[in-house]
Amino acid sequence: MFSLMRESALQELHYCQKGDLNAVIALHNLRLGPALGGCRFIEYDNEQDAVIDAIRLAKGMSYKAALAKVPQGGGKSVIIKPKGAFDRERLFYQFAEFVSDLGGRYITAMDSGTQVEDMDCIREVCPFVSSSSELGDPSPSTAIGVALGIKTAVQHRMGQSLKGVRVGIQGLGHVGAALAEHLYAEGAKLWVSDIDAQKVKQAEQQWQATAVAPHEISGIELDVFSPCGLGGTINAQTVDTLKCVVVAGCANNQLAESALGDVLHDKHILYAPDYVINSGGLIYASSRYRGLAQKEIDHSISKLKDTLDKIFMLSNNKNLPTHRIANEMAEQILYD
Ligand code: NAD
């Protein structure tokens, strides 16, 4: 366990076992402030996978906060979803006590498998929660940041606005659907896929999008491929099929492994590092938690463009992949 922590430079790992609750809170780096990161509530094949997930995600949050200039550290929690029947409210009350015990050094939020009702439940007994129904859903802010990021990447690689640019969106969930709306309003042409046929149908009607089968979207002739579903979309199978010039979407951990970012660079595909382009949601959650006004949130999200411009420029000048440039920039903030 300690070697796992050392490899990721993770500072603290907290465990809680109480009734049905089997939970982990990973705190990666608290240099910039208390850690803020979502609570994942999914089934795992084994306990080790859950711990590794929490560590990997917590590290990502440190890097995300550093480059988004948010005064938060990186943390994440995982609750292993029980396989049989369980009392959901009771489970989240117990989790809230676990978060409370850390005295505000970890602020929780929504993530895969958790919903706003769970956050409201936590908030009844613990103030360290940032995405309750009172504070609002961060997804619209994530989508604004991703649309701005795609615009910035297209300007760099294609030297033009979004008008007529062909974008393929994989996943029309909370962020993907809002992103489609923004891109359509800017004149982009959309190709979409989702495992939920109803969402695809809606996109065809609302944004004149062309429907594509989920396993085909990454390989069709496009200008921009935008992964907005699950992570790992850029993997050993898909990377050679890509025909786009930009990869830019909201999904976390888009590269199944870091070396695939090098492959994208060699193929002259401009990759907008996921934790940079999708940081609008963190900016929103942190700002709302700290009581900032919408004007300040909008201003912070607009700064994403400057960060991406800098990453793309340095990548160009040094002939290095964008994900490596982003990691270097974040590590300078976290460790220098
Ligand atoms: P969501 O669950 O609302 O949407 C995901 C969508 O992807 C769903 O419509 C689902 O049906 C679809 N999908 C799943 N597998 C698919 C496949 N193989 N092919 C096509 N579609 C598929 O999630 P969300 O909140 O929109 O988040 C999307 C991604 O962005 C996640 O990886 C999340 O971690 C990341 N993210 C979200 C936020 C946020 O503010 N919500 C912030 C940062 C990062």
mmCIF file of C-alpha atoms and ligand atoms in Angstrom:
data_model
loop_
_atom_site.group_PDB
_atom_site.id
_atom_site.type_symbol
_atom_site.label_atom_id
_atom_site.label_comp_id
_atom_site.label_asym_id
_atom_site.label_seq_id
_atom_site.Cartn_x
_atom_site.Cartn_y
_atom_site.Cartn_z
ATOM 1 C CA MET A 1 0.000 0.000 0.000
ATOM 2 C CA PHE A 2 2.793 2.444 0.857
ATOM 3 C CA SER A 3 4.572 1.767 -2.419
ATOM 4 C CA LEU A 4 1.310 2.492 -4.257
ATOM 5 C CA MET A 5 1.108 5.797 -2.400
ATOM 6 C CA ARG A 6 4.762 6.608 -3.071
ATOM 7 C CA GLU A 7 4.406 5.966 -6.832
ATOM 8 C CA SER A 8 1.585 8.546 -7.010
ATOM 9 C CA ALA A 9 3.077 10.914 -4.408
ATOM 10 C CA LEU A 10 -0.169 10.472 -2.442
ATOM 11 C CA GLN A 11 -0.023 11.991 1.035
ATOM 12 C CA GLU A 12 -2.851 10.273 2.903
ATOM 13 C CA LEU A 13 -5.190 7.324 2.521
ATOM 14 C CA HIS A 14 -8.153 6.963 4.904
ATOM 15 C CA TYR A 15 -10.361 3.877 5.224
ATOM 16 C CA CYS A 16 -13.768 3.425 6.807
ATOM 17 C CA GLN A 17 -15.653 0.188 7.414
ATOM 18 C CA LYS A 18 -19.040 0.586 9.131
ATOM 19 C CA GLY A 19 -22.006 -1.714 8.374
ATOM 20 C CA ASP A 20 -22.483 -1.659 4.579
ATOM 21 C CA LEU A 21 -20.021 1.207 4.178
ATOM 22 C CA ASN A 22 -16.644 0.237 2.728
ATOM 23 C CA ALA A 23 -15.061 3.570 1.782
ATOM 24 C CA VAL A 24 -11.699 5.121 0.998
ATOM 25 C CA ILE A 25 -10.711 8.787 0.953
ATOM 26 C CA ALA A 26 -7.450 9.550 -0.850
ATOM 27 C CA LEU A 27 -5.804 12.935 -0.257
ATOM 28 C CA HIS A 28 -3.094 13.546 -2.826
ATOM 29 C CA ASN A 29 -1.631 17.004 -2.241
ATOM 30 C CA LEU A 30 -2.969 19.744 0.037
ATOM 31 C CA ARG A 31 -0.457 22.473 -0.810
ATOM 32 C CA LEU A 32 -3.043 24.736 -2.454
ATOM 33 C CA GLY A 33 -5.863 24.182 0.051
ATOM 34 C CA PRO A 34 -8.298 21.566 1.339
ATOM 35 C CA ALA A 35 -8.806 18.706 -1.106
ATOM 36 C CA LEU A 36 -11.946 18.828 -3.246
ATOM 37 C CA GLY A 37 -13.081 15.875 -5.326
ATOM 38 C CA GLY A 38 -16.069 13.706 -6.036
ATOM 39 C CA CYS A 39 -17.317 10.566 -4.357
ATOM 40 C CA ARG A 40 -17.462 7.583 -6.713
ATOM 41 C CA PHE A 41 -20.081 4.947 -5.892
ATOM 42 C CA ILE A 42 -19.738 1.961 -8.184
ATOM 43 C CA GLU A 43 -19.183 -1.786 -7.952
ATOM 44 C CA TYR A 44 -15.595 -3.025 -8.004
ATOM 45 C CA ASP A 45 -14.280 -6.515 -8.764
ATOM 46 C CA ASN A 46 -12.025 -6.298 -5.715
ATOM 47 C CA GLU A 47 -11.006 -3.895 -2.934
ATOM 48 C CA GLN A 48 -7.580 -3.218 -4.410
ATOM 49 C CA ASP A 49 -9.174 -1.803 -7.607
ATOM 50 C CA ALA A 50 -11.240 0.604 -5.497
ATOM 51 C CA VAL A 51 -8.154 1.898 -3.679
ATOM 52 C CA ILE A 52 -6.195 2.282 -6.927
ATOM 53 C CA ASP A 53 -9.130 4.186 -8.453
ATOM 54 C CA ALA A 54 -9.270 6.587 -5.480
ATOM 55 C CA ILE A 55 -5.504 7.226 -5.626
ATOM 56 C CA ARG A 56 -5.445 7.802 -9.401
ATOM 57 C CA LEU A 57 -8.453 10.119 -9.301
ATOM 58 C CA ALA A 58 -7.118 12.100 -6.309
ATOM 59 C CA LYS A 59 -3.862 12.747 -8.158
ATOM 60 C CA GLY A 60 -5.811 13.958 -11.198
ATOM 61 C CA MET A 61 -7.687 16.420 -8.987
ATOM 62 C CA SER A 62 -4.425 17.945 -7.663
ATOM 63 C CA TYR A 63 -3.216 18.563 -11.217
ATOM 64 C CA LYS A 64 -6.631 19.871 -12.291
ATOM 65 C CA ALA A 65 -6.870 22.351 -9.394
ATOM 66 C CA ALA A 66 -3.292 23.532 -9.931
ATOM 67 C CA LEU A 67 -3.804 24.446 -13.586
ATOM 68 C CA ALA A 68 -7.309 25.832 -13.025
ATOM 69 C CA LYS A 69 -5.798 28.111 -10.350
ATOM 70 C CA VAL A 70 -8.335 26.904 -7.814
ATOM 71 C CA PRO A 71 -7.235 27.064 -4.136
ATOM 72 C CA GLN A 72 -7.930 23.387 -3.501
ATOM 73 C CA GLY A 73 -5.895 20.263 -3.067
ATOM 74 C CA GLY A 74 -6.551 16.980 -4.829
ATOM 75 C CA GLY A 75 -8.719 14.344 -3.210
ATOM 76 C CA LYS A 76 -11.281 11.750 -4.128
ATOM 77 C CA SER A 77 -13.391 9.192 -2.317
ATOM 78 C CA VAL A 78 -14.667 5.809 -3.338
ATOM 79 C CA ILE A 79 -17.521 3.898 -1.751
ATOM 80 C CA ILE A 80 -17.629 0.297 -2.902
ATOM 81 C CA LYS A 81 -21.239 -0.258 -3.974
ATOM 82 C CA PRO A 82 -22.718 -3.221 -2.066
ATOM 83 C CA LYS A 83 -23.717 -6.086 -4.369
ATOM 84 C CA GLY A 84 -27.010 -6.862 -2.594
ATOM 85 C CA ALA A 85 -29.784 -4.704 -1.102
ATOM 86 C CA PHE A 86 -28.729 -1.800 1.157
ATOM 87 C CA ASP A 87 -30.118 1.333 2.801
ATOM 88 C CA ARG A 88 -28.787 4.174 0.608
ATOM 89 C CA GLU A 89 -29.592 7.018 3.017
ATOM 90 C CA ARG A 90 -27.973 5.269 5.945
ATOM 91 C CA LEU A 91 -24.900 4.538 3.853
ATOM 92 C CA PHE A 92 -24.470 8.211 2.903
ATOM 93 C CA TYR A 93 -25.056 9.388 6.494
ATOM 94 C CA GLN A 94 -22.263 7.056 7.552
ATOM 95 C CA PHE A 95 -20.076 8.356 4.755
ATOM 96 C CA ALA A 96 -20.828 11.933 5.892
ATOM 97 C CA GLU A 97 -19.486 11.098 9.358
ATOM 98 C CA PHE A 98 -16.330 9.741 7.746
ATOM 99 C CA VAL A 99 -15.882 13.000 5.779
ATOM 100 C CA SER A 100 -16.621 15.053 8.936
ATOM 101 C CA ASP A 101 -13.902 13.212 10.855
ATOM 102 C CA LEU A 102 -11.328 14.701 8.477
ATOM 103 C CA GLY A 103 -12.342 18.140 9.752
ATOM 104 C CA GLY A 104 -12.676 19.899 6.377
ATOM 105 C CA ARG A 105 -9.416 18.708 4.848
ATOM 106 C CA TYR A 106 -11.552 16.856 2.292
ATOM 107 C CA ILE A 107 -14.638 18.360 0.598
ATOM 108 C CA THR A 108 -16.770 15.833 -1.240
ATOM 109 C CA ALA A 109 -18.883 16.201 -4.397
ATOM 110 C CA MET A 110 -20.806 14.180 -6.983
ATOM 111 C CA ASP A 111 -19.079 11.664 -9.237
ATOM 112 C CA SER A 112 -19.991 8.474 -11.114
ATOM 113 C CA GLY A 113 -22.788 6.721 -9.264
ATOM 114 C CA THR A 114 -23.633 9.512 -6.827
ATOM 115 C CA GLN A 115 -26.521 11.911 -7.235
ATOM 116 C CA VAL A 116 -27.567 15.247 -5.808
ATOM 117 C CA GLU A 117 -29.881 13.535 -3.271
ATOM 118 C CA ASP A 118 -26.833 11.743 -1.816
ATOM 119 C CA MET A 119 -25.038 15.086 -1.461
ATOM 120 C CA ASP A 120 -28.099 16.605 0.247
ATOM 121 C CA CYS A 121 -28.091 13.663 2.627
ATOM 122 C CA ILE A 122 -24.396 14.271 3.442
ATOM 123 C CA ARG A 123 -25.015 17.990 3.919
ATOM 124 C CA GLU A 124 -27.542 17.308 6.691
ATOM 125 C CA VAL A 125 -24.731 16.091 8.936
ATOM 126 C CA CYS A 126 -21.546 17.447 7.352
ATOM 127 C CA PRO A 127 -20.743 20.893 5.883
ATOM 128 C CA PHE A 128 -17.856 19.650 3.705
ATOM 129 C CA VAL A 129 -19.813 18.989 0.513
ATOM 130 C CA SER A 130 -19.832 21.072 -2.663
ATOM 131 C CA SER A 131 -22.526 19.756 -4.993
ATOM 132 C CA SER A 132 -25.786 19.699 -3.042
ATOM 133 C CA SER A 133 -29.037 20.894 -4.653
ATOM 134 C CA GLU A 134 -28.464 24.241 -2.899
ATOM 135 C CA LEU A 135 -25.063 24.739 -4.555
ATOM 136 C CA GLY A 136 -26.081 23.418 -7.987
ATOM 137 C CA ASP A 137 -24.896 21.102 -10.759
ATOM 138 C CA PRO A 138 -21.362 21.779 -12.087
ATOM 139 C CA SER A 139 -22.029 20.129 -15.490
ATOM 140 C CA PRO A 140 -23.151 23.293 -17.358
ATOM 141 C CA SER A 141 -19.891 24.995 -16.301
ATOM 142 C CA THR A 142 -17.878 21.977 -17.431
ATOM 143 C CA ALA A 143 -19.600 22.182 -20.823
ATOM 144 C CA ILE A 144 -18.830 25.911 -21.181
ATOM 145 C CA GLY A 145 -15.156 25.202 -20.487
ATOM 146 C CA VAL A 146 -15.035 22.285 -22.930
ATOM 147 C CA ALA A 147 -16.683 24.342 -25.701
ATOM 148 C CA LEU A 148 -14.117 27.105 -25.118
ATOM 149 C CA GLY A 149 -11.326 24.512 -25.134
ATOM 150 C CA ILE A 150 -12.498 23.009 -28.434
ATOM 151 C CA LYS A 151 -12.674 26.493 -29.930
ATOM 152 C CA THR A 152 -9.110 27.213 -28.751
ATOM 153 C CA ALA A 153 -7.769 23.900 -30.110
ATOM 154 C CA VAL A 154 -9.509 24.385 -33.469
ATOM 155 C CA GLN A 155 -8.042 27.877 -33.748
ATOM 156 C CA HIS A 156 -4.549 26.457 -33.110
ATOM 157 C CA ARG A 157 -4.731 23.463 -35.389
ATOM 158 C CA MET A 158 -7.076 24.659 -38.133
ATOM 159 C CA GLY A 159 -6.730 28.449 -37.874
ATOM 160 C CA GLN A 160 -10.481 29.037 -37.956
ATOM 161 C CA SER A 161 -13.635 29.476 -35.874
ATOM 162 C CA LEU A 162 -16.069 26.638 -35.145
ATOM 163 C CA LYS A 163 -18.259 27.485 -38.129
ATOM 164 C CA GLY A 164 -18.573 24.375 -40.313
ATOM 165 C CA VAL A 165 -16.140 22.370 -38.168
ATOM 166 C CA ARG A 166 -17.092 18.672 -37.888
ATOM 167 C CA VAL A 167 -17.242 17.511 -34.263
ATOM 168 C CA GLY A 168 -17.998 13.973 -33.079
ATOM 169 C CA ILE A 169 -19.351 13.780 -29.535
ATOM 170 C CA GLN A 170 -19.174 10.430 -27.769
ATOM 171 C CA GLY A 171 -21.692 10.502 -24.897
ATOM 172 C CA LEU A 172 -24.647 12.879 -24.618
ATOM 173 C CA GLY A 173 -24.933 13.002 -20.836
ATOM 174 C CA HIS A 174 -25.040 16.044 -18.575
ATOM 175 C CA VAL A 175 -21.950 17.574 -20.145
ATOM 176 C CA GLY A 176 -22.092 16.106 -23.665
ATOM 177 C CA ALA A 177 -25.622 17.391 -24.358
ATOM 178 C CA ALA A 178 -24.858 20.898 -23.066
ATOM 179 C CA LEU A 179 -21.664 20.894 -25.133
ATOM 180 C CA ALA A 180 -23.632 19.944 -28.262
ATOM 181 C CA GLU A 181 -25.898 22.936 -27.662
ATOM 182 C CA HIS A 182 -22.917 25.359 -27.433
ATOM 183 C CA LEU A 183 -21.141 23.936 -30.488
ATOM 184 C CA TYR A 184 -24.320 23.977 -32.562
ATOM 185 C CA ALA A 185 -24.895 27.618 -31.620
ATOM 186 C CA GLU A 186 -21.382 28.414 -32.917
ATOM 187 C CA GLY A 187 -22.071 26.759 -36.278
ATOM 188 C CA ALA A 188 -20.286 23.404 -35.797
ATOM 189 C CA LYS A 189 -21.647 20.291 -37.558
ATOM 190 C CA LEU A 190 -22.280 17.442 -35.140
ATOM 191 C CA TRP A 191 -21.907 13.661 -35.222
ATOM 192 C CA VAL A 192 -23.103 11.968 -32.035
ATOM 193 C CA SER A 193 -23.188 8.609 -30.300
ATOM 194 C CA ASP A 194 -24.613 7.308 -27.051
ATOM 195 C CA ILE A 195 -25.627 3.908 -25.769
ATOM 196 C CA ASP A 196 -28.978 5.554 -24.943
ATOM 197 C CA ALA A 197 -30.867 5.741 -28.273
ATOM 198 C CA GLN A 198 -33.295 8.343 -26.896
ATOM 199 C CA LYS A 199 -30.484 10.861 -26.340
ATOM 200 C CA VAL A 200 -29.215 10.331 -29.884
ATOM 201 C CA LYS A 201 -32.699 10.851 -31.307
ATOM 202 C CA GLN A 202 -33.031 14.104 -29.393
ATOM 203 C CA ALA A 203 -29.672 15.310 -30.740
ATOM 204 C CA GLU A 204 -30.752 14.523 -34.308
ATOM 205 C CA GLN A 205 -33.886 16.632 -33.842
ATOM 206 C CA GLN A 206 -32.438 19.471 -31.762
ATOM 207 C CA TRP A 207 -29.037 20.031 -33.349
ATOM 208 C CA GLN A 208 -29.386 18.338 -36.772
ATOM 209 C CA ALA A 209 -26.740 15.880 -35.596
ATOM 210 C CA THR A 210 -25.809 12.723 -37.502
ATOM 211 C CA ALA A 211 -26.124 9.529 -35.448
ATOM 212 C CA VAL A 212 -23.161 7.139 -35.304
ATOM 213 C CA ALA A 213 -22.865 3.740 -33.569
ATOM 214 C CA PRO A 214 -20.946 4.015 -30.237
ATOM 215 C CA HIS A 215 -18.031 1.835 -31.388
ATOM 216 C CA GLU A 216 -17.659 3.754 -34.674
ATOM 217 C CA ILE A 217 -17.569 7.404 -33.581
ATOM 218 C CA SER A 218 -13.830 7.533 -32.852
ATOM 219 C CA GLY A 219 -12.931 6.289 -36.328
ATOM 220 C CA ILE A 220 -15.058 8.439 -38.636
ATOM 221 C CA GLU A 221 -13.734 11.337 -40.739
ATOM 222 C CA LEU A 222 -14.011 14.359 -38.404
ATOM 223 C CA ASP A 223 -12.112 17.501 -37.457
ATOM 224 C CA VAL A 224 -12.641 17.073 -33.704
ATOM 225 C CA PHE A 225 -13.283 13.921 -31.686
ATOM 226 C CA SER A 226 -14.816 14.783 -28.315
ATOM 227 C CA PRO A 227 -14.884 11.948 -25.741
ATOM 228 C CA CYS A 228 -17.678 12.796 -23.288
ATOM 229 C CA GLY A 229 -18.673 9.359 -22.000
ATOM 230 C CA LEU A 230 -16.355 7.108 -20.046
ATOM 231 C CA GLY A 231 -12.571 7.222 -19.713
ATOM 232 C CA GLY A 232 -10.056 5.188 -21.716
ATOM 233 C CA THR A 233 -11.553 6.013 -25.141
ATOM 234 C CA ILE A 234 -8.100 6.648 -26.600
ATOM 235 C CA ASN A 235 -6.680 3.159 -26.299
ATOM 236 C CA ALA A 236 -4.512 0.715 -28.222
ATOM 237 C CA GLN A 237 -7.483 -0.277 -30.435
ATOM 238 C CA THR A 238 -8.861 3.183 -31.240
ATOM 239 C CA VAL A 239 -5.702 5.281 -31.544
ATOM 240 C CA ASP A 240 -4.832 3.975 -35.016
ATOM 241 C CA THR A 241 -8.368 4.471 -36.314
ATOM 242 C CA LEU A 242 -8.582 8.203 -35.466
ATOM 243 C CA LYS A 243 -9.019 10.439 -38.508
ATOM 244 C CA CYS A 244 -9.476 13.744 -36.649
ATOM 245 C CA VAL A 245 -6.953 16.556 -36.075
ATOM 246 C CA VAL A 246 -8.123 17.450 -32.541
ATOM 247 C CA VAL A 247 -9.120 15.319 -29.526
ATOM 248 C CA ALA A 248 -10.921 17.435 -26.934
ATOM 249 C CA GLY A 249 -13.719 16.364 -24.613
ATOM 250 C CA CYS A 250 -14.910 16.289 -21.019
ATOM 251 C CA ALA A 251 -14.276 12.659 -20.041
ATOM 252 C CA ASN A 252 -11.721 12.050 -17.295
ATOM 253 C CA ASN A 253 -8.726 9.822 -18.096
ATOM 254 C CA GLN A 254 -9.292 9.815 -21.868
ATOM 255 C CA LEU A 255 -5.886 8.252 -22.495
ATOM 256 C CA ALA A 256 -5.996 4.582 -21.443
ATOM 257 C CA GLU A 257 -2.276 5.029 -20.781
ATOM 258 C CA SER A 258 -0.077 8.090 -20.839
ATOM 259 C CA ALA A 259 2.083 6.859 -23.757
ATOM 260 C CA LEU A 260 -0.961 7.208 -26.039
ATOM 261 C CA GLY A 261 -0.595 10.985 -25.692
ATOM 262 C CA ASP A 262 2.807 10.591 -27.342
ATOM 263 C CA VAL A 263 1.181 8.623 -30.166
ATOM 264 C CA LEU A 264 -1.384 11.412 -30.710
ATOM 265 C CA HIS A 265 1.454 13.940 -30.847
ATOM 266 C CA ASP A 266 3.354 11.842 -33.426
ATOM 267 C CA LYS A 267 0.184 11.597 -35.513
ATOM 268 C CA HIS A 268 -0.165 15.430 -35.411
ATOM 269 C CA ILE A 269 -3.432 15.179 -33.533
ATOM 270 C CA LEU A 270 -3.760 18.049 -31.071
ATOM 271 C CA TYR A 271 -4.876 16.675 -27.709
ATOM 272 C CA ALA A 272 -6.425 19.067 -25.175
ATOM 273 C CA PRO A 273 -5.384 17.467 -21.849
ATOM 274 C CA ASP A 274 -8.567 16.189 -20.197
ATOM 275 C CA TYR A 275 -8.024 17.588 -16.722
ATOM 276 C CA VAL A 276 -7.373 21.051 -18.164
ATOM 277 C CA ILE A 277 -10.287 21.280 -20.598
ATOM 278 C CA ASN A 278 -12.822 19.757 -18.164
ATOM 279 C CA SER A 279 -11.924 21.899 -15.145
ATOM 280 C CA GLY A 280 -14.966 24.196 -15.454
ATOM 281 C CA GLY A 281 -16.886 21.884 -13.117
ATOM 282 C CA LEU A 282 -14.195 22.048 -10.426
ATOM 283 C CA ILE A 283 -14.031 25.831 -10.789
ATOM 284 C CA TYR A 284 -17.800 25.967 -10.320
ATOM 285 C CA ALA A 285 -17.894 23.586 -7.337
ATOM 286 C CA SER A 286 -15.006 25.287 -5.553
ATOM 287 C CA SER A 287 -16.311 28.801 -6.220
ATOM 288 C CA ARG A 288 -19.852 27.995 -5.070
ATOM 289 C CA TYR A 289 -18.487 26.303 -1.950
ATOM 290 C CA ARG A 290 -16.483 29.453 -1.189
ATOM 291 C CA GLY A 291 -19.537 31.669 -1.815
ATOM 292 C CA LEU A 292 -18.236 33.404 -4.970
ATOM 293 C CA ALA A 293 -20.584 35.066 -7.453
ATOM 294 C CA GLN A 294 -21.407 33.776 -10.955
ATOM 295 C CA LYS A 295 -19.395 36.645 -12.488
ATOM 296 C CA GLU A 296 -16.239 35.374 -10.806
ATOM 297 C CA ILE A 297 -16.975 31.797 -11.907
ATOM 298 C CA ASP A 298 -17.406 32.917 -15.537
ATOM 299 C CA HIS A 299 -14.151 34.863 -15.355
ATOM 300 C CA SER A 300 -12.198 31.870 -13.987
ATOM 301 C CA ILE A 301 -13.616 29.556 -16.666
ATOM 302 C CA SER A 302 -12.675 32.039 -19.403
ATOM 303 C CA LYS A 303 -9.031 31.761 -18.207
ATOM 304 C CA LEU A 304 -8.997 28.136 -19.418
ATOM 305 C CA LYS A 305 -8.275 29.541 -22.851
ATOM 306 C CA ASP A 306 -5.013 31.149 -21.681
ATOM 307 C CA THR A 307 -3.852 27.900 -20.059
ATOM 308 C CA LEU A 308 -4.623 25.847 -23.171
ATOM 309 C CA ASP A 309 -3.003 28.481 -25.431
ATOM 310 C CA LYS A 310 0.156 28.223 -23.332
ATOM 311 C CA ILE A 311 0.156 24.401 -23.406
ATOM 312 C CA PHE A 312 -0.358 24.306 -27.193
ATOM 313 C CA MET A 313 2.330 26.939 -27.784
ATOM 314 C CA LEU A 314 4.906 25.171 -25.566
ATOM 315 C CA SER A 315 4.053 21.826 -27.164
ATOM 316 C CA ASN A 316 4.704 23.365 -30.555
ATOM 317 C CA ASN A 317 7.932 25.121 -29.566
ATOM 318 C CA LYS A 318 9.431 22.167 -27.688
ATOM 319 C CA ASN A 319 7.955 19.461 -29.953
ATOM 320 C CA LEU A 320 6.577 17.675 -26.868
ATOM 321 C CA PRO A 321 3.115 16.137 -26.360
ATOM 322 C CA THR A 322 0.547 18.404 -24.743
ATOM 323 C CA HIS A 323 -0.171 16.045 -21.825
ATOM 324 C CA ARG A 324 3.498 16.121 -20.822
ATOM 325 C CA ILE A 325 3.592 19.920 -20.985
ATOM 326 C CA ALA A 326 0.440 20.130 -18.821
ATOM 327 C CA ASN A 327 1.891 17.687 -16.258
ATOM 328 C CA GLU A 328 5.126 19.692 -16.050
ATOM 329 C CA MET A 329 3.210 22.937 -15.528
ATOM 330 C CA ALA A 330 1.054 21.385 -12.782
ATOM 331 C CA GLU A 331 4.060 19.799 -11.042
ATOM 332 C CA GLN A 332 5.855 23.155 -10.955
ATOM 333 C CA ILE A 333 2.886 24.591 -9.060
ATOM 334 C CA LEU A 334 2.546 21.577 -6.750
ATOM 335 C CA TYR A 335 6.168 20.883 -5.908
ATOM 336 C CA ASP A 336 8.494 23.837 -6.680
HETATM 337 P P1 NAD B 1 -23.234 11.320 -17.618
HETATM 338 O O1 NAD B 1 -23.283 10.025 -16.916
HETATM 339 O O2 NAD B 1 -24.329 12.306 -17.451
HETATM 340 O O3 NAD B 1 -23.077 11.084 -19.209
HETATM 341 C C1 NAD B 1 -22.302 10.083 -19.784
HETATM 342 C C2 NAD B 1 -23.001 9.705 -21.093
HETATM 343 O O4 NAD B 1 -22.161 8.821 -21.834
HETATM 344 C C3 NAD B 1 -24.327 8.986 -20.874
HETATM 345 O O5 NAD B 1 -25.325 9.563 -21.686
HETATM 346 C C4 NAD B 1 -24.027 7.548 -21.295
HETATM 347 O O6 NAD B 1 -25.152 6.881 -21.811
HETATM 348 C C5 NAD B 1 -22.968 7.780 -22.349
HETATM 349 N N1 NAD B 1 -22.103 6.630 -22.636
HETATM 350 C C6 NAD B 1 -21.611 5.714 -21.765
HETATM 351 N N2 NAD B 1 -20.869 4.814 -22.424
HETATM 352 C C7 NAD B 1 -20.876 5.186 -23.725
HETATM 353 C C8 NAD B 1 -20.288 4.645 -24.915
HETATM 354 N N3 NAD B 1 -19.534 3.548 -24.895
HETATM 355 N N4 NAD B 1 -20.493 5.288 -26.090
HETATM 356 C C9 NAD B 1 -21.262 6.410 -26.143
HETATM 357 N N5 NAD B 1 -21.858 6.942 -25.036
HETATM 358 C C10 NAD B 1 -21.666 6.341 -23.859
HETATM 359 O O7 NAD B 1 -21.807 11.957 -17.226
HETATM 360 P P2 NAD B 1 -21.346 13.462 -17.338
HETATM 361 O O8 NAD B 1 -21.551 14.143 -16.036
HETATM 362 O O9 NAD B 1 -21.864 14.062 -18.609
HETATM 363 O O10 NAD B 1 -19.755 13.240 -17.450
HETATM 364 C C11 NAD B 1 -19.188 12.672 -18.628
HETATM 365 C C12 NAD B 1 -17.690 12.467 -18.420
HETATM 366 O O11 NAD B 1 -17.078 13.721 -18.085
HETATM 367 C C13 NAD B 1 -17.300 11.521 -17.295
HETATM 368 O O12 NAD B 1 -16.101 10.858 -17.662
HETATM 369 C C14 NAD B 1 -17.030 12.450 -16.130
HETATM 370 O O13 NAD B 1 -16.129 11.874 -15.195
HETATM 371 C C15 NAD B 1 -16.391 13.619 -16.848
HETATM 372 N N6 NAD B 1 -16.520 14.906 -16.149
HETATM 373 C C16 NAD B 1 -17.753 15.385 -15.826
HETATM 374 C C17 NAD B 1 -17.848 16.608 -15.181
HETATM 375 C C18 NAD B 1 -19.196 17.187 -14.816
HETATM 376 O O14 NAD B 1 -19.248 18.367 -14.444
HETATM 377 N N7 NAD B 1 -20.273 16.441 -14.926
HETATM 378 C C19 NAD B 1 -16.705 17.339 -14.874
HETATM 379 C C20 NAD B 1 -15.457 16.832 -15.236
HETATM 380 C C21 NAD B 1 -15.380 15.597 -15.885
#
